[in-house]
């Protein structure tokens, strides 16, 4: 790599890819559908909603990879995605640097939750902002002084040359291939899905860019979304996120930004009935709703591309057995009382009331 302009080099490795799907009368898509070189500020001004800004960023990928490898060390036998990689090809110096970073992550981060731990959320958000930086301490550019803990900066900067040499090229290629594949689906179905999901959740699609970091490892569930600001992280390597399922996982994660009305309605009905709020009911409803709406979009009669993509698409929750892991009563209730709402045979309030009453 040419070290004369490291900031520019990393820009080339981690350039943002923006997919802007226009909501125009009649559901037609506008002409500004794809851009790989516009700045976020320009996209925000010109692109209609929904807009996903997909990134394959070096620092966010390194952070998640170190977290994954630390968990493989501290929790052997965890999920299939948390398995150690071979370090045989590393030199002695590289092994020392990589081991030091893993020791730091094992001691400080491996047991923390990527979604629910506030420090982990702040770290991920800050590393996303540092995407084009050659370092995190501000040596190369004042704007790249991340403000992260010195120990964390030392761990990441120490591991960076090793990761960049041995794993990043493969991870980045896979990330970009996944982005290209999901991009065609987003361009084709995005406008319709955004409109239908916003209507189903009785919410408004976010007016801001939805930042999506595509990574090799996206946590044990393969993807997660943090809010304030909305920040989606999806694994391109996870087997659950491939093919047409990539479209569903993108819009499921985006649906987390729309879920407030659903959560509030469930809580309100539970309080009125003196019932405890069923754990994860809103999340099961999110999987059910987004899966059903994506399935319908992919099966639209007369849509040749959709028919070719997934003539018999099975929603994510069913395909991966989520209802069998404690949500079986939710699945039955959703089929009985929420499905009529999605079919236009019930209103939002009565559907939520009947759903809560049945549990």
CSV table of C-alpha atoms in Angstrom, one decimal, residues 37-340:
chain,number,residue,atom,x,y,z
A,37,UNK,CA,-19.1,8.5,-4.9
A,38,UNK,CA,-21.5,11.1,-3.5
A,39,UNK,CA,-20.8,12.4,0.0
A,40,UNK,CA,-23.5,11.7,2.7
A,41,UNK,CA,-24.3,15.4,2.9
A,42,UNK,CA,-25.1,15.5,-0.8
A,43,UNK,CA,-27.2,12.4,-0.6
A,44,UNK,CA,-29.1,13.7,2.3
A,45,UNK,CA,-30.0,16.8,0.3
A,46,UNK,CA,-30.9,15.1,-3.0
A,47,UNK,CA,-31.9,11.6,-2.4
A,48,UNK,CA,-35.5,10.7,-1.5
A,49,UNK,CA,-36.3,8.1,1.2
A,50,UNK,CA,-35.5,5.4,1.9
A,51,UNK,CA,-31.7,5.7,1.7
A,52,UNK,CA,-29.4,3.1,3.0
A,53,UNK,CA,-25.7,4.0,3.2
A,54,UNK,CA,-23.7,0.8,3.1
A,55,UNK,CA,-20.2,0.8,4.3
A,56,UNK,CA,-17.3,-1.7,4.4
A,57,UNK,CA,-15.2,0.1,7.0
A,58,UNK,CA,-11.8,-1.1,8.2
A,59,UNK,CA,-12.0,0.0,11.8
A,60,UNK,CA,-15.5,-1.3,12.5
A,61,UNK,CA,-14.6,-4.6,10.8
A,62,UNK,CA,-11.4,-4.9,12.9
A,63,UNK,CA,-13.3,-4.2,16.1
A,64,UNK,CA,-16.0,-6.8,15.4
A,65,UNK,CA,-13.4,-9.4,14.3
A,66,UNK,CA,-11.3,-8.9,17.5
A,67,UNK,CA,-14.5,-9.2,19.5
A,68,UNK,CA,-15.4,-12.4,17.7
A,69,UNK,CA,-11.9,-13.9,18.2
A,70,UNK,CA,-11.8,-12.9,21.9
A,71,UNK,CA,-15.2,-14.6,22.4
A,72,UNK,CA,-13.9,-17.7,20.7
A,73,UNK,CA,-11.0,-17.7,23.2
A,74,UNK,CA,-13.1,-17.1,26.3
A,75,UNK,CA,-16.2,-19.0,25.4
A,76,UNK,CA,-15.1,-22.1,23.4
A,77,UNK,CA,-18.0,-24.0,21.9
A,78,UNK,CA,-20.1,-20.8,21.4
A,79,UNK,CA,-22.0,-20.1,18.2
A,80,UNK,CA,-20.6,-21.4,14.9
A,81,UNK,CA,-19.7,-17.9,14.0
A,82,UNK,CA,-17.4,-17.6,17.0
A,83,UNK,CA,-14.6,-20.0,16.1
A,84,UNK,CA,-10.9,-19.1,16.1
A,85,UNK,CA,-9.0,-18.4,12.9
A,86,UNK,CA,-5.6,-19.9,12.2
A,87,UNK,CA,-2.6,-17.7,12.9
A,88,UNK,CA,0.0,-20.0,11.4
A,89,UNK,CA,0.8,-17.6,8.6
A,90,UNK,CA,1.6,-14.8,11.0
A,91,UNK,CA,5.2,-13.9,11.7
A,92,UNK,CA,6.5,-13.9,15.3
A,93,UNK,CA,6.1,-10.2,15.5
A,94,UNK,CA,2.6,-10.3,14.0
A,95,UNK,CA,1.6,-13.0,16.5
A,96,UNK,CA,2.7,-10.9,19.4
A,97,UNK,CA,0.8,-7.9,18.2
A,98,UNK,CA,-2.4,-9.9,17.4
A,99,UNK,CA,-2.2,-11.8,20.7
A,100,UNK,CA,-1.8,-8.5,22.7
A,101,UNK,CA,-5.0,-7.1,21.0
A,102,UNK,CA,-6.9,-10.3,21.7
A,103,UNK,CA,-5.8,-10.3,25.3
A,104,UNK,CA,-7.1,-6.7,25.7
A,105,UNK,CA,-10.5,-7.7,24.0
A,106,UNK,CA,-10.7,-10.9,26.0
A,107,UNK,CA,-10.3,-9.1,29.3
A,108,UNK,CA,-12.4,-6.0,28.6
A,109,UNK,CA,-14.9,-6.7,25.9
A,110,UNK,CA,-15.6,-10.4,25.2
A,111,UNK,CA,-18.4,-10.7,27.8
A,112,UNK,CA,-20.1,-7.4,26.9
A,113,UNK,CA,-23.1,-7.3,24.6
A,114,UNK,CA,-22.7,-5.5,21.3
A,115,UNK,CA,-26.3,-4.3,21.4
A,116,UNK,CA,-27.1,-3.6,25.1
A,117,UNK,CA,-23.7,-2.4,26.4
A,118,UNK,CA,-23.5,1.3,26.2
A,119,UNK,CA,-19.8,1.4,25.9
A,120,UNK,CA,-19.8,-1.0,23.0
A,121,UNK,CA,-22.4,1.0,21.2
A,122,UNK,CA,-20.3,4.2,21.6
A,123,UNK,CA,-17.2,2.5,20.4
A,124,UNK,CA,-18.9,1.1,17.3
A,125,UNK,CA,-20.4,4.5,16.5
A,126,UNK,CA,-17.1,6.3,16.9
A,127,UNK,CA,-15.1,3.8,14.8
A,128,UNK,CA,-17.7,4.2,12.1
A,129,UNK,CA,-16.9,7.9,12.1
A,130,UNK,CA,-13.2,7.1,11.8
A,131,UNK,CA,-13.7,5.0,8.7
A,132,UNK,CA,-11.4,7.1,6.5
A,133,UNK,CA,-8.7,7.5,9.1
A,134,UNK,CA,-5.3,5.9,8.9
A,135,UNK,CA,-5.0,5.9,12.7
A,136,UNK,CA,-7.2,6.6,15.7
A,137,UNK,CA,-4.9,8.8,17.7
A,138,UNK,CA,-4.8,11.8,15.3
A,139,UNK,CA,-1.1,11.4,14.3
A,140,UNK,CA,-1.8,11.5,10.5
A,141,UNK,CA,-4.7,14.0,10.7
A,142,UNK,CA,-6.1,16.1,13.5
A,143,UNK,CA,-9.7,15.1,12.6
A,144,UNK,CA,-8.7,11.5,13.3
A,145,UNK,CA,-8.2,12.0,17.0
A,146,UNK,CA,-11.0,9.5,18.1
A,147,UNK,CA,-11.0,10.3,21.8
A,148,UNK,CA,-11.3,6.6,22.6
A,149,UNK,CA,-9.5,5.1,25.5
A,150,UNK,CA,-5.7,5.0,24.9
A,151,UNK,CA,-5.6,1.3,25.7
A,152,UNK,CA,-8.3,0.6,23.1
A,153,UNK,CA,-6.5,2.8,20.5
A,154,UNK,CA,-3.3,0.9,21.2
A,155,UNK,CA,-5.0,-2.5,20.8
A,156,UNK,CA,-6.7,-1.5,17.5
A,157,UNK,CA,-3.7,0.2,16.0
A,158,UNK,CA,-1.4,-2.6,17.1
A,159,UNK,CA,-3.6,-5.2,15.4
A,160,UNK,CA,-4.4,-3.1,12.3
A,161,UNK,CA,-1.3,-4.0,10.2
A,162,UNK,CA,-1.9,-7.7,10.9
A,163,UNK,CA,-5.6,-7.6,10.1
A,164,UNK,CA,-4.9,-5.5,6.9
A,165,UNK,CA,-2.4,-8.0,5.7
A,166,UNK,CA,-4.0,-11.3,6.5
A,167,UNK,CA,-7.8,-11.0,6.8
A,168,UNK,CA,-9.1,-7.6,5.7
A,169,UNK,CA,-8.7,-8.0,1.9
A,170,UNK,CA,-10.9,-11.1,2.0
A,171,UNK,CA,-13.4,-9.6,4.4
A,172,UNK,CA,-13.7,-6.4,2.4
A,173,UNK,CA,-14.2,-8.3,-0.9
A,174,UNK,CA,-17.0,-10.4,0.7
A,175,UNK,CA,-18.6,-7.3,2.2
A,176,UNK,CA,-18.6,-5.5,-1.1
A,177,UNK,CA,-20.0,-8.5,-3.0
A,178,UNK,CA,-22.8,-8.7,-0.4
A,179,UNK,CA,-23.5,-5.0,-0.8
A,180,UNK,CA,-23.7,-5.3,-4.6
A,181,UNK,CA,-26.1,-8.3,-4.4
A,182,UNK,CA,-28.4,-6.7,-1.8
A,183,UNK,CA,-28.2,-3.4,-3.7
A,184,UNK,CA,-30.1,-4.8,-6.7
A,185,UNK,CA,-32.8,-6.1,-4.4
A,186,UNK,CA,-33.0,-2.8,-2.6
A,187,UNK,CA,-33.3,-0.9,-5.9
A,188,UNK,CA,-36.1,-3.1,-7.1
A,189,UNK,CA,-38.2,-3.5,-3.9
A,190,UNK,CA,-37.0,-0.8,-1.6
A,191,UNK,CA,-39.6,1.9,-2.3
A,192,UNK,CA,-42.5,-0.4,-1.9
A,193,UNK,CA,-41.2,-2.1,1.2
A,194,UNK,CA,-40.4,1.1,3.0
A,195,UNK,CA,-43.9,2.4,2.3
A,196,UNK,CA,-45.7,-0.8,3.3
A,197,UNK,CA,-43.6,-1.3,6.5
A,198,UNK,CA,-44.1,2.3,7.6
A,199,UNK,CA,-47.9,1.9,7.1
A,200,UNK,CA,-47.9,-1.4,8.9
A,201,UNK,CA,-46.0,-0.1,11.9
A,202,UNK,CA,-48.0,3.2,11.9
A,203,UNK,CA,-44.8,5.2,11.7
A,204,UNK,CA,-42.8,7.3,9.3
A,205,UNK,CA,-39.8,6.0,7.4
A,206,UNK,CA,-36.6,7.8,8.8
A,207,UNK,CA,-35.8,11.0,6.9
A,208,UNK,CA,-32.1,10.6,7.6
A,209,UNK,CA,-29.6,8.3,5.9
A,210,UNK,CA,-29.7,4.8,7.5
A,211,UNK,CA,-26.0,3.9,8.1
A,212,UNK,CA,-25.3,0.2,7.5
A,213,UNK,CA,-22.0,-1.2,8.4
A,214,UNK,CA,-21.4,-4.5,6.6
A,215,UNK,CA,-18.9,-6.6,8.5
A,216,UNK,CA,-17.5,-10.1,8.6
A,217,UNK,CA,-18.9,-10.8,12.1
A,218,UNK,CA,-22.1,-9.1,13.2
A,219,UNK,CA,-22.6,-10.6,16.6
A,220,UNK,CA,-24.1,-14.0,17.5
A,221,UNK,CA,-27.4,-13.2,15.7
A,222,UNK,CA,-25.7,-12.0,12.5
A,223,UNK,CA,-27.0,-8.5,12.7
A,224,UNK,CA,-28.1,-5.8,15.2
A,225,UNK,CA,-29.3,-2.2,15.2
A,226,UNK,CA,-28.6,0.5,17.8
A,227,UNK,CA,-30.6,3.7,17.9
A,228,UNK,CA,-30.0,7.4,18.6
A,229,UNK,CA,-28.4,7.5,16.1
A,230,UNK,CA,-29.8,4.6,14.0
A,231,UNK,CA,-26.8,2.4,13.1
A,232,UNK,CA,-27.3,-1.0,11.5
A,233,UNK,CA,-24.6,-3.7,11.5
A,234,UNK,CA,-25.0,-6.8,9.3
A,235,UNK,CA,-22.6,-9.7,8.8
A,236,UNK,CA,-21.9,-10.5,5.1
A,237,UNK,CA,-20.5,-13.8,6.0
A,238,UNK,CA,-23.4,-15.1,8.1
A,239,UNK,CA,-25.2,-17.9,6.2
A,240,UNK,CA,-28.6,-16.6,7.4
A,241,UNK,CA,-28.1,-13.3,5.5
A,242,UNK,CA,-27.6,-14.6,2.0
A,243,UNK,CA,-29.6,-14.4,-1.2
A,244,UNK,CA,-33.1,-12.9,-0.9
A,245,UNK,CA,-32.8,-13.2,2.9
A,246,UNK,CA,-30.4,-10.3,2.7
A,247,UNK,CA,-33.3,-8.0,1.6
A,248,UNK,CA,-35.3,-9.1,4.6
A,249,UNK,CA,-32.5,-8.7,7.1
A,250,UNK,CA,-31.8,-5.1,5.9
A,251,UNK,CA,-35.5,-4.1,6.2
A,252,UNK,CA,-35.9,-6.0,9.5
A,253,UNK,CA,-33.1,-4.1,11.0
A,254,UNK,CA,-34.4,-0.9,9.5
A,255,UNK,CA,-37.8,-1.7,11.1
A,256,UNK,CA,-36.3,-1.3,14.5
A,257,UNK,CA,-36.4,2.5,13.8
A,258,UNK,CA,-40.2,2.1,13.2
A,259,UNK,CA,-41.1,-0.1,16.2
A,260,UNK,CA,-42.0,2.6,18.7
A,261,UNK,CA,-45.7,2.7,18.0
A,262,UNK,CA,-45.9,-1.1,18.2
A,263,UNK,CA,-44.0,-1.3,21.5
A,264,UNK,CA,-46.1,1.6,23.0
A,265,UNK,CA,-49.4,0.0,21.9
A,266,UNK,CA,-48.4,-3.4,23.4
A,267,UNK,CA,-47.4,-1.8,26.7
A,268,UNK,CA,-50.6,0.3,26.8
A,269,UNK,CA,-52.8,-2.7,26.3
A,270,UNK,CA,-50.9,-4.7,28.9
A,271,UNK,CA,-51.3,-1.9,31.5
A,272,UNK,CA,-55.0,-1.6,30.8
A,273,UNK,CA,-55.5,-5.3,31.3
A,274,UNK,CA,-53.1,-5.5,34.3
A,275,UNK,CA,-50.9,-8.0,32.5
A,276,UNK,CA,-47.1,-8.1,32.4
A,277,UNK,CA,-45.7,-7.1,29.1
A,278,UNK,CA,-44.7,-10.3,27.2
A,279,UNK,CA,-41.0,-10.4,26.7
A,280,UNK,CA,-39.9,-9.8,23.1
A,281,UNK,CA,-43.4,-9.8,21.8
A,282,UNK,CA,-42.7,-6.6,19.9
A,283,UNK,CA,-39.6,-8.2,18.4
A,284,UNK,CA,-41.4,-11.4,17.3
A,285,UNK,CA,-44.1,-9.1,15.8
A,286,UNK,CA,-41.3,-7.3,13.9
A,287,UNK,CA,-39.9,-10.5,12.5
A,288,UNK,CA,-43.4,-11.7,11.5
A,289,UNK,CA,-44.4,-8.4,9.9
A,290,UNK,CA,-41.3,-7.7,7.9
A,291,UNK,CA,-41.0,-11.3,6.9
A,292,UNK,CA,-44.6,-11.4,5.6
A,293,UNK,CA,-44.2,-8.1,3.7
A,294,UNK,CA,-40.9,-9.1,2.1
A,295,UNK,CA,-42.3,-12.5,1.2
A,296,UNK,CA,-45.3,-10.8,-0.6
A,297,UNK,CA,-43.0,-8.4,-2.4
A,298,UNK,CA,-40.8,-11.3,-3.7
A,299,UNK,CA,-43.8,-13.2,-4.9
A,300,UNK,CA,-45.6,-10.4,-6.7
A,301,UNK,CA,-47.3,-11.9,-9.8
A,302,UNK,CA,-45.9,-10.5,-13.0
A,303,UNK,CA,-42.7,-9.4,-11.5
A,304,UNK,CA,-40.2,-11.6,-13.4
A,305,UNK,CA,-37.2,-10.6,-11.3
A,306,UNK,CA,-39.1,-11.2,-8.1
A,307,UNK,CA,-40.3,-14.6,-9.3
A,308,UNK,CA,-36.8,-15.6,-10.3
A,309,UNK,CA,-35.4,-14.3,-7.0
A,310,UNK,CA,-37.6,-16.2,-4.5
A,311,UNK,CA,-40.7,-18.0,-5.9
A,312,UNK,CA,-41.1,-19.8,-2.5
A,313,UNK,CA,-39.5,-17.5,-0.1
A,314,UNK,CA,-39.6,-18.5,3.6
A,315,UNK,CA,-39.3,-15.6,6.1
A,316,UNK,CA,-36.3,-15.4,8.3
A,317,UNK,CA,-37.9,-16.3,11.6
A,318,UNK,CA,-39.5,-19.5,10.2
A,319,UNK,CA,-36.4,-20.6,8.2
A,320,UNK,CA,-34.1,-20.2,11.3
A,321,UNK,CA,-36.5,-21.6,13.9
A,322,UNK,CA,-36.9,-18.5,16.0
A,323,UNK,CA,-40.4,-19.3,17.0
A,324,UNK,CA,-39.3,-22.7,18.3
A,325,UNK,CA,-36.9,-21.1,20.8
A,326,UNK,CA,-39.6,-19.7,23.1
A,327,UNK,CA,-41.8,-17.8,20.7
A,328,UNK,CA,-44.2,-20.7,19.7
A,329,UNK,CA,-47.1,-19.1,21.5
A,330,UNK,CA,-46.3,-15.8,19.8
A,331,UNK,CA,-46.4,-17.3,16.4
A,332,UNK,CA,-49.8,-18.8,16.9
A,333,UNK,CA,-51.2,-15.6,18.3
A,334,UNK,CA,-49.7,-13.5,15.5
A,335,UNK,CA,-51.2,-15.8,12.9
A,336,UNK,CA,-54.6,-15.5,14.5
A,337,UNK,CA,-54.8,-11.9,15.4
A,338,UNK,CA,-52.0,-9.9,13.6
A,339,UNK,CA,-52.2,-11.5,10.2
A,340,UNK,CA,-55.8,-10.2,9.7
